[in-house]
PDB file of C-alpha atoms in Angstrom:
ATOM      1  CA  MET J   1      18.121 -26.215   5.484  1.00  0.00           C
ATOM      2  CA  THR J   2      18.819 -24.418   2.274  1.00  0.00           C
ATOM      3  CA  THR J   3      15.906 -26.411   0.332  1.00  0.00           C
ATOM      4  CA  LEU J   4      13.205 -25.120   2.777  1.00  0.00           C
ATOM      5  CA  ARG J   5      14.417 -21.590   3.248  1.00  0.00           C
ATOM      6  CA  LYS J   6      14.095 -21.524  -0.577  1.00  0.00           C
ATOM      7  CA  LEU J   7      10.289 -22.980  -0.863  1.00  0.00           C
ATOM      8  CA  ILE J   8       8.802 -21.389   2.346  1.00  0.00           C
ATOM      9  CA  ALA J   9       8.607 -18.348   1.269  1.00  0.00           C
ATOM     10  CA  PRO J  10       5.928 -18.943  -2.024  1.00  0.00           C
ATOM     11  CA  VAL J  11       4.074 -21.304   0.109  1.00  0.00           C
ATOM     12  CA  MET J  12       2.965 -19.048   2.946  1.00  0.00           C
ATOM     13  CA  VAL J  13       1.648 -16.495   0.459  1.00  0.00           C
ATOM     14  CA  VAL J  14      -0.323 -18.238  -2.588  1.00  0.00           C
ATOM     15  CA  GLY J  15      -3.300 -16.458  -2.691  1.00  0.00           C
ATOM     16  CA  LEU J  16      -3.469 -15.494   0.818  1.00  0.00           C
ATOM     17  CA  ILE J  17      -5.366 -12.254   1.028  1.00  0.00           C
ATOM     18  CA  LEU J  18      -7.303  -9.825  -1.169  1.00  0.00           C
ATOM     19  CA  VAL J  19      -6.351  -6.268  -2.144  1.00  0.00           C
ATOM     20  CA  PRO J  20      -8.843  -3.515  -3.151  1.00  0.00           C
ATOM     21  CA  LEU J  21      -8.857  -1.726  -5.836  1.00  0.00           C
ATOM     22  CA  PRO J  22      -9.987   1.628  -7.882  1.00  0.00           C
ATOM     23  CA  ALA J  23     -13.221   1.698  -9.031  1.00  0.00           C
ATOM     24  CA  GLN J  24     -14.834  -0.331 -11.832  1.00  0.00           C
ATOM     25  CA  ALA J  25     -11.402  -1.805 -11.898  1.00  0.00           C
ATOM     26  CA  ALA J  26     -12.352  -5.108 -11.974  1.00  0.00           C
ATOM     27  CA  GLY J  27     -10.357  -7.722 -13.091  1.00  0.00           C
ATOM     28  CA  SER J  28      -7.047  -5.671 -12.772  1.00  0.00           C
ATOM     29  CA  ALA J  29      -4.705  -6.046  -9.855  1.00  0.00           C
ATOM     30  CA  VAL J  30      -2.631  -3.684  -7.131  1.00  0.00           C
ATOM     31  CA  SER J  31       0.199  -5.209  -5.812  1.00  0.00           C
ATOM     32  CA  TYR J  32       1.360  -5.751  -2.340  1.00  0.00           C
ATOM     33  CA  ALA J  33       5.315  -6.096  -1.124  1.00  0.00           C
ATOM     34  CA  CYS J  34       5.269  -8.567   1.582  1.00  0.00           C
ATOM     35  CA  ARG J  35       7.741  -9.878   4.042  1.00  0.00           C
ATOM     36  CA  ALA J  36       7.556 -13.056   6.155  1.00  0.00           C
ATOM     37  CA  ASP J  37       9.554 -13.489   8.820  1.00  0.00           C
ATOM     38  CA  THR J  38      10.527 -17.059   9.555  1.00  0.00           C
ATOM     39  CA  LYS J  39      12.607 -18.822  11.727  1.00  0.00           C
ATOM     40  CA  PHE J  40      14.813 -19.362   8.639  1.00  0.00           C
ATOM     41  CA  GLY J  41      15.174 -15.733   7.786  1.00  0.00           C
ATOM     42  CA  GLN J  42      13.237 -12.874   6.047  1.00  0.00           C
ATOM     43  CA  HIS J  43      11.814 -13.511   2.557  1.00  0.00           C
ATOM     44  CA  GLN J  44      10.404 -10.748   0.691  1.00  0.00           C
ATOM     45  CA  LEU J  45       7.496 -11.170  -2.016  1.00  0.00           C
ATOM     46  CA  SER J  46       4.655  -9.169  -3.662  1.00  0.00           C
ATOM     47  CA  LEU J  47       1.124 -10.002  -3.813  1.00  0.00           C
ATOM     48  CA  ARG J  48      -1.662  -8.810  -6.641  1.00  0.00           C
ATOM     49  CA  GLN J  49      -5.329 -10.045  -6.240  1.00  0.00           C
ATOM     50  CA  GLY J  50      -8.192  -7.904  -6.839  1.00  0.00           C
ATOM     51  CA  ALA J  51     -11.486  -6.162  -5.622  1.00  0.00           C
ATOM     52  CA  GLU J  52     -13.567  -3.056  -6.249  1.00  0.00           C
ATOM     53  CA  ALA J  53     -14.281  -0.170  -4.555  1.00  0.00           C
ATOM     54  CA  LYS J  54     -16.812   2.974  -5.121  1.00  0.00           C
ATOM     55  CA  ALA J  55     -17.341   6.488  -4.134  1.00  0.00           C
ATOM     56  CA  PRO J  56     -19.369   9.245  -5.691  1.00  0.00           C
ATOM     57  CA  ALA J  57     -17.434  11.591  -7.737  1.00  0.00           C
ATOM     58  CA  THR J  58     -18.835  14.420  -6.593  1.00  0.00           C
ATOM     59  CA  VAL J  59     -20.595  15.543  -3.193  1.00  0.00           C
ATOM     60  CA  ARG J  60     -21.473  18.727  -1.329  1.00  0.00           C
ATOM     61  CA  PRO J  61     -19.922  20.344   1.594  1.00  0.00           C
ATOM     62  CA  GLY J  62     -20.747  18.713   4.547  1.00  0.00           C
ATOM     63  CA  ALA J  63     -22.694  15.993   2.840  1.00  0.00           C
ATOM     64  CA  HIS J  64     -22.714  12.236   3.679  1.00  0.00           C
ATOM     65  CA  PHE J  65     -21.780   9.835   1.771  1.00  0.00           C
ATOM     66  CA  TYR J  66     -20.319   6.464   1.382  1.00  0.00           C
ATOM     67  CA  VAL J  67     -16.947   4.006   0.156  1.00  0.00           C
ATOM     68  CA  VAL J  68     -17.895   0.945  -0.218  1.00  0.00           C
ATOM     69  CA  VAL J  69     -15.066  -1.645  -0.823  1.00  0.00           C
ATOM     70  CA  ASP J  70     -16.038  -4.932  -2.127  1.00  0.00           C
ATOM     71  CA  LEU J  71     -13.698  -7.713  -1.850  1.00  0.00           C
ATOM     72  CA  LYS J  72     -13.885 -10.937  -4.055  1.00  0.00           C
ATOM     73  CA  PRO J  73     -13.457 -14.437  -3.434  1.00  0.00           C
ATOM     74  CA  GLY J  74     -10.420 -16.271  -3.056  1.00  0.00           C
ATOM     75  CA  SER J  75      -8.693 -19.768  -2.162  1.00  0.00           C
ATOM     76  CA  LEU J  76      -5.648 -20.533  -0.240  1.00  0.00           C
ATOM     77  CA  PRO J  77      -3.069 -23.237  -1.653  1.00  0.00           C
ATOM     78  CA  GLY J  78      -4.050 -26.680   0.612  1.00  0.00           C
ATOM     79  CA  GLU J  79      -0.173 -27.591  -0.481  1.00  0.00           C
ATOM     80  CA  VAL J  80       3.097 -26.509  -2.503  1.00  0.00           C
ATOM     81  CA  LYS J  81       5.837 -27.914  -3.713  1.00  0.00           C
ATOM     82  CA  GLY J  82       5.610 -30.542  -0.856  1.00  0.00           C
ATOM     83  CA  PHE J  83       5.150 -28.034   2.179  1.00  0.00           C
ATOM     84  CA  LYS J  84       1.579 -28.046   3.715  1.00  0.00           C
ATOM     85  CA  LEU J  85      -0.525 -24.513   4.358  1.00  0.00           C
ATOM     86  CA  LYS J  86      -2.193 -25.517   7.649  1.00  0.00           C
ATOM     87  CA  GLU J  87      -3.931 -22.150   8.362  1.00  0.00           C
ATOM     88  CA  VAL J  88      -3.781 -18.022   7.835  1.00  0.00           C
ATOM     89  CA  ARG J  89      -5.029 -16.614  11.450  1.00  0.00           C
ATOM     90  CA  ASP J  90      -4.945 -13.028  12.564  1.00  0.00           C
ATOM     91  CA  LEU J  91      -5.546 -11.297   9.065  1.00  0.00           C
ATOM     92  CA  SER J  92      -5.775  -7.252   9.397  1.00  0.00           C
ATOM     93  CA  LEU J  93      -6.595  -4.980   6.762  1.00  0.00           C
ATOM     94  CA  ARG J  94      -6.071  -1.251   7.017  1.00  0.00           C
ATOM     95  CA  ILE J  95      -7.599   1.954   5.555  1.00  0.00           C
ATOM     96  CA  PRO J  96      -7.100   5.232   6.625  1.00  0.00           C
ATOM     97  CA  ILE J  97      -9.684   7.898   7.146  1.00  0.00           C
ATOM     98  CA  PRO J  98      -9.026  10.410   4.132  1.00  0.00           C
ATOM     99  CA  ALA J  99      -8.330  13.740   4.562  1.00  0.00           C
ATOM    100  CA  ASN J 100     -11.550  16.214   3.507  1.00  0.00           C
ATOM    101  CA  ALA J 101     -13.887  13.904   5.345  1.00  0.00           C
ATOM    102  CA  GLN J 102     -14.852  13.136   8.888  1.00  0.00           C
ATOM    103  CA  TYR J 103     -15.617   9.307  10.079  1.00  0.00           C
ATOM    104  CA  VAL J 104     -19.135   8.553  10.853  1.00  0.00           C
ATOM    105  CA  SER J 105     -19.256   5.141  10.729  1.00  0.00           C
ATOM    106  CA  ALA J 106     -18.572   1.677   9.420  1.00  0.00           C
ATOM    107  CA  TRP J 107     -20.027  -1.904   8.721  1.00  0.00           C
ATOM    108  CA  LEU J 108     -18.957  -5.105   7.283  1.00  0.00           C
ATOM    109  CA  SER J 109     -21.725  -7.883   5.291  1.00  0.00           C
ATOM    110  CA  GLY J 110     -21.422 -10.589   3.784  1.00  0.00           C
ATOM    111  CA  GLY J 111     -18.167 -12.769   3.908  1.00  0.00           C
ATOM    112  CA  SER J 112     -17.620 -16.915   3.985  1.00  0.00           C
ATOM    113  CA  GLY J 113     -15.244 -19.453   4.884  1.00  0.00           C
ATOM    114  CA  LEU J 114     -13.768 -17.437   7.751  1.00  0.00           C
ATOM    115  CA  ASN J 115     -14.707 -19.504  10.458  1.00  0.00           C
ATOM    116  CA  SER J 116     -14.406 -16.390  12.602  1.00  0.00           C
ATOM    117  CA  THR J 117     -16.434 -13.524  12.957  1.00  0.00           C
ATOM    118  CA  PRO J 118     -14.702 -10.530  11.347  1.00  0.00           C
ATOM    119  CA  SER J 119     -15.146  -6.771  12.806  1.00  0.00           C
ATOM    120  CA  ILE J 120     -14.012  -3.288  11.868  1.00  0.00           C
ATOM    121  CA  GLN J 121     -12.969  -0.670  13.915  1.00  0.00           C
ATOM    122  CA  ALA J 122     -11.872   2.600  13.971  1.00  0.00           C
ATOM    123  CA  ALA J 123      -8.953   4.511  15.805  1.00  0.00           C
ATOM    124  CA  ASN J 124      -6.470   7.253  15.428  1.00  0.00           C
ATOM    125  CA  GLY J 125      -7.600   7.763  11.867  1.00  0.00           C
ATOM    126  CA  VAL J 126      -6.996   4.281  10.620  1.00  0.00           C
ATOM    127  CA  ALA J 127      -9.946   1.807  10.023  1.00  0.00           C
ATOM    128  CA  THR J 128      -8.985  -1.739  10.341  1.00  0.00           C
ATOM    129  CA  LEU J 129     -10.633  -4.746   9.189  1.00  0.00           C
ATOM    130  CA  ARG J 130      -9.579  -8.044  11.367  1.00  0.00           C
ATOM    131  CA  VAL J 131     -10.546 -11.795  10.604  1.00  0.00           C
ATOM    132  CA  PRO J 132      -9.362 -13.854  13.285  1.00  0.00           C
ATOM    133  CA  GLY J 133      -9.712 -16.867  11.268  1.00  0.00           C
ATOM    134  CA  PRO J 134      -8.626 -20.094  11.173  1.00  0.00           C
ATOM    135  CA  ILE J 135      -8.743 -20.190   7.274  1.00  0.00           C
ATOM    136  CA  ALA J 136      -7.666 -23.632   6.796  1.00  0.00           C
ATOM    137  CA  GLY J 137      -5.313 -24.162   3.592  1.00  0.00           C
ATOM    138  CA  GLY J 138      -7.033 -25.318   0.861  1.00  0.00           C
ATOM    139  CA  SER J 139     -10.203 -23.765   1.462  1.00  0.00           C
ATOM    140  CA  SER J 140     -12.613 -21.197  -0.230  1.00  0.00           C
ATOM    141  CA  TYR J 141     -13.331 -17.664   1.459  1.00  0.00           C
ATOM    142  CA  LYS J 142     -14.390 -14.603   1.176  1.00  0.00           C
ATOM    143  CA  LEU J 143     -14.030 -11.406   2.961  1.00  0.00           C
ATOM    144  CA  PRO J 144     -16.684  -9.179   3.656  1.00  0.00           C
ATOM    145  CA  GLN J 145     -17.765  -5.899   1.825  1.00  0.00           C
ATOM    146  CA  LEU J 146     -17.095  -2.656   3.586  1.00  0.00           C
ATOM    147  CA  THR J 147     -18.721   0.575   3.816  1.00  0.00           C
ATOM    148  CA  VAL J 148     -17.576   3.444   5.413  1.00  0.00           C
ATOM    149  CA  HIS J 149     -19.858   6.903   6.165  1.00  0.00           C
ATOM    150  CA  LEU J 150     -17.957   9.765   5.682  1.00  0.00           C
ATOM    151  CA  LYS J 151     -18.956  13.390   6.007  1.00  0.00           C
ATOM    152  CA  ALA J 152     -17.649  15.768   3.620  1.00  0.00           C
ATOM    153  CA  GLY J 153     -15.235  19.323   4.317  1.00  0.00           C
ATOM    154  CA  ARG J 154     -15.711  22.247   3.425  1.00  0.00           C
ATOM    155  CA  SER J 155     -13.564  21.752   0.088  1.00  0.00           C
ATOM    156  CA  GLY J 156     -10.988  19.719  -1.637  1.00  0.00           C
ATOM    157  CA  VAL J 157     -10.733  16.290  -2.744  1.00  0.00           C
ATOM    158  CA  VAL J 158     -10.878  13.475  -0.475  1.00  0.00           C
ATOM    159  CA  GLU J 159      -9.311   9.930  -1.890  1.00  0.00           C
ATOM    160  CA  THR J 160      -9.325   6.779  -0.391  1.00  0.00           C
ATOM    161  CA  ARG J 161      -6.314   5.002  -0.258  1.00  0.00           C
ATOM    162  CA  LEU J 162      -4.697   1.590   1.420  1.00  0.00           C
ATOM    163  CA  GLN J 163      -2.785   2.282   4.851  1.00  0.00           C
ATOM    164  CA  GLY J 164       1.152   1.169   4.846  1.00  0.00           C
ATOM    165  CA  SER J 165       4.253   2.484   3.439  1.00  0.00           C
ATOM    166  CA  SER J 166       7.058   0.148   4.672  1.00  0.00           C
ATOM    167  CA  PHE J 167       7.602  -3.065   6.394  1.00  0.00           C
ATOM    168  CA  ASP J 168       7.827  -1.160   9.613  1.00  0.00           C
ATOM    169  CA  ASN J 169       4.411   0.597   8.724  1.00  0.00           C
ATOM    170  CA  PRO J 170       2.227  -2.141   7.246  1.00  0.00           C
ATOM    171  CA  GLY J 171      -1.071  -1.828   5.973  1.00  0.00           C
ATOM    172  CA  LEU J 172      -1.588  -5.531   5.813  1.00  0.00           C
ATOM    173  CA  ASP J 173      -0.310  -8.336   8.067  1.00  0.00           C
ATOM    174  CA  LEU J 174      -1.789 -12.164   9.267  1.00  0.00           C
ATOM    175  CA  GLN J 175      -0.046 -15.142  10.586  1.00  0.00           C
ATOM    176  CA  ALA J 176       0.165 -18.034   8.679  1.00  0.00           C
ATOM    177  CA  THR J 177       1.470 -21.924   9.862  1.00  0.00           C
ATOM    178  CA  ILE J 178       2.786 -24.393   7.619  1.00  0.00           C
ATOM    179  CA  LYS J 179       4.102 -27.424   7.748  1.00  0.00           C
ATOM    180  CA  TRP J 180       7.363 -29.475   6.411  1.00  0.00           C
ATOM    181  CA  LYS J 181       7.848 -32.837   7.257  1.00  0.00           C
ATOM    182  CA  PHE J 182       7.452 -33.341  11.025  1.00  0.00           C
ATOM    183  CA  VAL J 183       8.050 -29.309  11.446  1.00  0.00           C
ATOM    184  CA  THR J 184       4.990 -26.522  11.734  1.00  0.00           C
ATOM    185  CA  ILE J 185       6.371 -23.251  11.282  1.00  0.00           C
ATOM    186  CA  LYS J 186       4.003 -20.101  12.499  1.00  0.00           C
ATOM    187  CA  SER J 187       5.597 -17.462  10.404  1.00  0.00           C
ATOM    188  CA  PRO J 188       3.932 -13.538  10.591  1.00  0.00           C
ATOM    189  CA  VAL J 189       3.749 -11.584   7.182  1.00  0.00           C
ATOM    190  CA  LYS J 190       3.672  -8.065   6.829  1.00  0.00           C
ATOM    191  CA  CYS J 191       2.711  -6.232   3.759  1.00  0.00           C
ATOM    192  CA  TYR J 192       2.250  -2.303   2.434  1.00  0.00           C
ATOM    193  CA  PRO J 193       0.919  -1.375  -0.771  1.00  0.00           C
ATOM    194  CA  ASP J 194       3.585  -1.018  -3.601  1.00  0.00           C
ATOM    195  CA  PRO J 195       2.836   1.245  -5.654  1.00  0.00           C
ATOM    196  CA  ASN J 196      -0.454   2.700  -3.165  1.00  0.00           C
ATOM    197  CA  PRO J 197      -2.752   4.507  -5.896  1.00  0.00           C
ATOM    198  CA  ALA J 198      -5.938   6.065  -4.812  1.00  0.00           C
ATOM    199  CA  LEU J 199      -9.007   3.644  -4.268  1.00  0.00           C
ATOM    200  CA  THR J 200     -11.580   6.547  -4.749  1.00  0.00           C
ATOM    201  CA  ARG J 201     -11.710  10.084  -5.508  1.00  0.00           C
ATOM    202  CA  THR J 202     -14.560  12.832  -4.592  1.00  0.00           C
ATOM    203  CA  GLU J 203     -14.192  15.834  -5.110  1.00  0.00           C
ATOM    204  CA  ILE J 204     -16.154  18.530  -2.764  1.00  0.00           C
ATOM    205  CA  ARG J 205     -18.202  21.202  -5.041  1.00  0.00           C
TER     206      ARG J 205
END
């Protein structure tokens, strides 16, 4: 079991997700700290991937404006070190509604290779992008572009950030299914941004 324990973690996380980046930061990377829970124990890892987030630099008090997160294409490995990644399901990416702004609505556009219809819901101050999947190992995919419609408050700064501060308060989770010889393992993966820079910054004035 020692070999399986050492190899199971990289199989589950290589190329699994796309992570939003600060506006006009194409080609850069932001890290998520992740933990995969398996019947062979817990494995901590980091993930890096890219996207772009955009919002106006300034808005008037009470003005309506939009934050757009354009996620980049990604792909899942089919096999790593003898392990087969069968699929990824139930991906949830959360973004908190920023302070000094009121949530109006949100919608998704585009996306491909997801084998399901993504959804976006806002509740308790958090917008959650859900992708049921399954996304098969070895396939290419693109998560949809997310647009959030906000209304500016009276003053201050509106900063958009990712949700999550620990494994007990994750901002991203998913379930990976892998196969090793005749053993099929389903493992939940929880992640939080580390560090967690602002995706966008809009000054109200």
